Coordinates of C-alpha atoms in Angstrom, one line a residue:
M22 CA 343.5 108.0 -3.7
S23 CA 343.0 111.3 -5.6
A24 CA 344.0 114.4 -3.6
L25 CA 339.9 115.7 -3.4
S26 CA 339.5 112.4 -1.9
R27 CA 342.0 112.3 0.6
A28 CA 341.1 116.1 1.2
L29 CA 337.3 115.4 2.5
S30 CA 338.5 112.6 4.3
A31 CA 340.6 114.8 6.0
E32 CA 337.6 116.3 6.9
W33 CA 335.1 113.8 7.7
L34 CA 337.5 113.0 10.5
K35 CA 338.1 116.8 11.2
L36 CA 334.0 116.6 11.6
R37 CA 333.4 113.8 13.6
G38 CA 331.8 114.1 17.2
T39 CA 332.1 118.3 16.5
L40 CA 329.4 120.4 17.4
A41 CA 328.5 120.2 13.4
L42 CA 328.2 117.5 13.1
W43 CA 325.4 117.2 16.0
L44 CA 323.4 120.1 14.2
C45 CA 322.6 118.4 11.4
G46 CA 320.4 116.0 13.8
V47 CA 319.4 119.1 16.2
A48 CA 318.7 121.7 13.6
P49 CA 315.6 119.7 12.1
A50 CA 314.4 118.5 15.4
V51 CA 314.4 122.3 17.0
V52 CA 311.8 123.0 14.2
V53 CA 309.6 120.0 13.9
A54 CA 309.4 120.5 18.3
V55 CA 308.4 124.0 17.9
Y56 CA 306.1 123.3 15.5
V57 CA 304.5 120.3 17.5
L58 CA 304.7 121.9 20.4
Q59 CA 302.6 125.2 18.9
M60 CA 300.0 122.9 17.7
T61 CA 299.8 121.2 20.8
V62 CA 298.6 124.4 22.6
V63 CA 295.9 125.3 19.7
R64 CA 292.8 125.5 21.0
L65 CA 290.6 124.1 18.1
P66 CA 286.9 124.8 17.6
A67 CA 284.6 122.2 19.5
D68 CA 282.5 122.2 16.3
R69 CA 285.6 121.8 14.1
P70 CA 285.2 118.8 12.0
P71 CA 288.7 116.3 11.5
P72 CA 289.9 117.5 7.7
A73 CA 291.0 114.1 5.6
P74 CA 294.0 112.5 6.5
A75 CA 295.8 113.7 3.3
E76 CA 295.2 116.9 3.8
A77 CA 296.4 117.4 7.4
W78 CA 299.4 115.5 6.7
L79 CA 299.5 117.8 4.0
A80 CA 299.2 121.0 5.9
F81 CA 301.7 119.3 8.7
A82 CA 304.6 119.0 6.5
Q83 CA 304.0 122.3 4.5
S84 CA 304.0 124.1 7.6
T85 CA 307.2 122.4 9.0
L86 CA 309.4 122.6 5.7
A87 CA 308.6 126.7 5.1
L88 CA 309.7 127.2 9.1
W89 CA 312.5 124.9 8.7
A90 CA 313.4 126.5 4.8
F91 CA 312.4 130.1 5.5
L92 CA 314.2 130.3 8.8
M93 CA 316.7 127.2 9.7
V94 CA 318.3 126.8 6.7
P95 CA 319.8 129.9 6.2
L96 CA 321.1 129.8 9.8
F97 CA 321.9 126.4 9.8
V98 CA 324.7 127.1 6.2
T99 CA 326.2 129.8 8.4
L100 CA 327.2 128.5 10.9
Q101 CA 328.6 125.1 9.4
A102 CA 330.3 127.4 6.9
A103 CA 332.0 129.3 10.1
L104 CA 332.5 125.9 12.0
L105 CA 334.2 124.2 9.1
A106 CA 336.6 127.2 8.2
G107 CA 337.2 128.0 11.8
Q108 CA 338.8 124.5 12.1
E109 CA 341.5 126.3 10.0
H110 CA 341.2 129.7 11.2
A111 CA 341.8 128.8 14.8
N112 CA 344.9 127.3 14.3
Q113 CA 347.0 128.9 11.8
Q114 CA 346.4 125.7 9.9
W115 CA 345.7 127.5 6.8
K116 CA 349.7 127.9 6.8
H117 CA 349.8 124.4 6.5
L118 CA 347.9 123.0 4.1
L119 CA 348.6 125.7 1.8
A120 CA 351.7 124.5 2.0
L121 CA 351.7 121.0 0.9
P122 CA 352.1 119.5 -2.6
V123 CA 348.5 119.8 -3.7
P124 CA 346.6 122.2 -5.8
R125 CA 345.2 124.9 -3.5
A126 CA 341.6 124.5 -5.6
V127 CA 341.7 120.6 -3.4
H128 CA 341.1 122.9 0.0
Y129 CA 338.3 124.7 -1.2
L130 CA 336.1 122.6 -3.2
A131 CA 336.5 120.1 0.6
K132 CA 335.3 123.4 2.1
L133 CA 332.7 123.3 -0.3
L134 CA 331.6 119.8 -0.8
A135 CA 332.2 119.2 2.9
L136 CA 329.6 122.1 3.9
A137 CA 327.0 120.7 0.8
G138 CA 327.5 117.4 2.4
L139 CA 326.5 118.5 5.7
L140 CA 323.2 120.2 4.3
V141 CA 322.0 117.1 2.6
L142 CA 322.4 115.2 6.0
A143 CA 320.8 117.7 7.6
Q144 CA 318.0 117.4 5.1
L145 CA 317.8 113.4 5.3
A146 CA 316.8 113.8 9.4
M147 CA 314.4 116.3 8.6
L148 CA 312.9 113.4 6.5
A149 CA 312.8 110.9 9.1
L150 CA 312.0 113.2 12.2
L151 CA 309.1 115.1 10.0
P152 CA 306.9 112.0 9.3
L153 CA 307.8 111.6 13.4
G154 CA 306.4 114.8 14.6
G155 CA 302.9 114.6 12.4
W156 CA 302.6 110.9 14.1
L157 CA 303.1 112.3 17.4
L158 CA 301.5 115.4 17.1
A159 CA 298.4 112.6 16.0
L160 CA 299.3 110.7 19.7
L161 CA 299.1 114.4 21.1
R162 CA 295.8 116.1 19.6
P163 CA 294.0 113.5 17.1
G164 CA 291.5 116.1 16.2
F165 CA 294.4 117.3 13.5
G166 CA 293.5 114.9 11.1
I167 CA 296.5 113.4 10.9
A168 CA 296.8 109.7 10.4
G169 CA 298.6 106.8 8.5
P170 CA 301.3 106.9 6.2
A171 CA 303.2 110.2 5.5
P172 CA 303.9 112.0 2.5
W173 CA 307.1 110.5 1.6
S174 CA 306.8 111.6 -2.1
L175 CA 305.8 115.1 -1.5
L176 CA 308.9 114.9 1.2
L177 CA 311.4 113.9 -1.0
E178 CA 309.9 116.5 -3.5
K179 CA 310.3 119.3 -1.0
L180 CA 313.6 118.9 0.7
A181 CA 315.2 117.8 -2.8
L182 CA 313.9 121.4 -4.1
V183 CA 314.9 122.9 -0.6
T184 CA 318.6 121.4 -0.9
A185 CA 319.1 123.0 -4.2
A186 CA 317.9 126.4 -3.8
S187 CA 320.4 126.0 -0.9
L188 CA 323.7 125.2 -2.9
L189 CA 323.8 129.4 -3.7
L190 CA 323.8 129.9 0.4
V191 CA 326.6 127.1 -0.1
A192 CA 328.6 128.8 -2.4
L193 CA 328.8 132.1 -0.7
H194 CA 329.0 130.9 2.9
T195 CA 332.2 129.1 2.1
F196 CA 334.2 131.9 0.5
I197 CA 332.7 134.3 3.4
A198 CA 334.0 132.4 5.8
V199 CA 336.7 130.8 4.5
R200 CA 338.3 134.7 3.1
W201 CA 337.3 136.5 6.8
R202 CA 339.3 134.8 9.9
S203 CA 337.0 136.4 12.0
F204 CA 333.6 134.1 13.6
T205 CA 331.8 136.7 13.8
V206 CA 331.7 138.4 10.0
A207 CA 330.9 135.0 8.9
V208 CA 328.1 134.4 11.8
G209 CA 326.9 138.3 11.4
V210 CA 326.3 138.2 7.8
G211 CA 324.8 135.1 7.6
M212 CA 322.2 136.0 10.2
G213 CA 322.0 139.8 8.6
A214 CA 320.9 138.8 5.7
T215 CA 318.0 135.8 7.6
V216 CA 316.2 138.7 8.6
M217 CA 316.7 140.9 5.8
G218 CA 314.9 137.9 3.8
F219 CA 311.5 138.5 6.3
L220 CA 310.9 141.9 4.9
I221 CA 312.7 140.9 1.2
G222 CA 311.2 137.3 0.5
Q223 CA 307.4 138.9 0.6
S224 CA 308.7 140.3 -2.3
A225 CA 307.2 139.2 -5.6
R226 CA 309.5 141.2 -7.1
F227 CA 313.0 140.5 -5.4
G228 CA 311.9 137.5 -3.5
P229 CA 312.6 135.1 -5.7
W230 CA 316.4 136.5 -6.7
F231 CA 317.2 136.9 -3.2
P232 CA 320.3 134.4 -2.7
W233 CA 318.6 134.0 1.5
S234 CA 315.0 133.6 0.4
L235 CA 315.5 130.6 -2.2
P236 CA 314.7 127.5 0.0
V237 CA 311.1 129.1 1.0
Q238 CA 310.2 129.9 -2.1
A239 CA 311.2 126.4 -3.2
V240 CA 308.7 125.2 -0.5
A241 CA 306.3 128.0 -1.1
K242 CA 305.8 128.1 -5.4
A243 CA 303.8 125.7 -6.9
D244 CA 305.9 125.7 -9.7
P245 CA 310.1 126.6 -8.3
A246 CA 312.1 125.7 -11.2
S247 CA 312.8 128.9 -11.8
V248 CA 314.2 129.0 -8.7
V249 CA 316.4 126.4 -8.6
A250 CA 318.1 127.3 -11.7
F251 CA 318.6 130.7 -10.7
S252 CA 320.1 128.9 -7.2
L253 CA 322.2 126.2 -9.7
A254 CA 324.0 128.9 -12.1
G255 CA 324.4 131.3 -8.9
A256 CA 325.7 128.3 -6.8
L257 CA 328.6 127.8 -9.6
L258 CA 329.1 131.6 -10.5
A259 CA 329.8 131.9 -7.0
G260 CA 331.8 128.7 -6.5
L261 CA 334.1 129.7 -9.4
A262 CA 334.6 133.2 -8.4
G263 CA 335.5 131.9 -4.8
L264 CA 337.7 129.1 -5.6
W265 CA 339.8 132.2 -8.1
A266 CA 340.0 134.4 -5.2
F267 CA 341.5 131.3 -2.8
Q268 CA 344.1 130.0 -5.1
R269 CA 345.0 134.0 -4.9
R270 CA 345.6 134.8 -1.0
E271 CA 348.2 134.5 1.2
A272 CA 348.3 132.3 3.8
D273 CA 347.6 134.1 6.9

């Protein structure tokens, strides 16, 4: 077993039963529940004909995914990165890890890949929960027109795009959370940047390039290829820069 494989196995053991793992299911569940609740209290015009099931599913999926990508994904990555790094910061475990006879890069890559893995788990949870939310809404409010099977191909495509567009965030927040011991700093940067994204994300000029706006840009754009390409390139550069800095840090 390679050093990286052992480090990833150790990360998994540390994650079992923790808040970080639970958040992979809780975060998407909250988004779906909030949107379903919102739709159940909306008043529909009495003379409004129900839309076609395909149109109703599309509207529900797009709105839920927009809320997920715009607000929850940046906050999810922020908190998960802080929790992952906090496992070592809290007990000063970095001294122990960096003293082990393995390349330093292994520890940083393990945190980076663990965060990416948690993001993928959350996206898979959303893939399962969003259709459940749609079927629940169909039972509670038939007037919305949701019926039949969920648009699985659309959901797979959009969630894959959101995941790819979030990789730059994964690289940035891994660096921030590992570099600074303070949980407040790691979370504060992400929360502040997410709030800024409410304004910057609406800018046609800057929105497609602001890292915390990239996930929702991938959902909203008709052609998200440039957003995904920028995220992947940025993730590679940020990951290499973070790795370079980590290899030169002093254990604290």
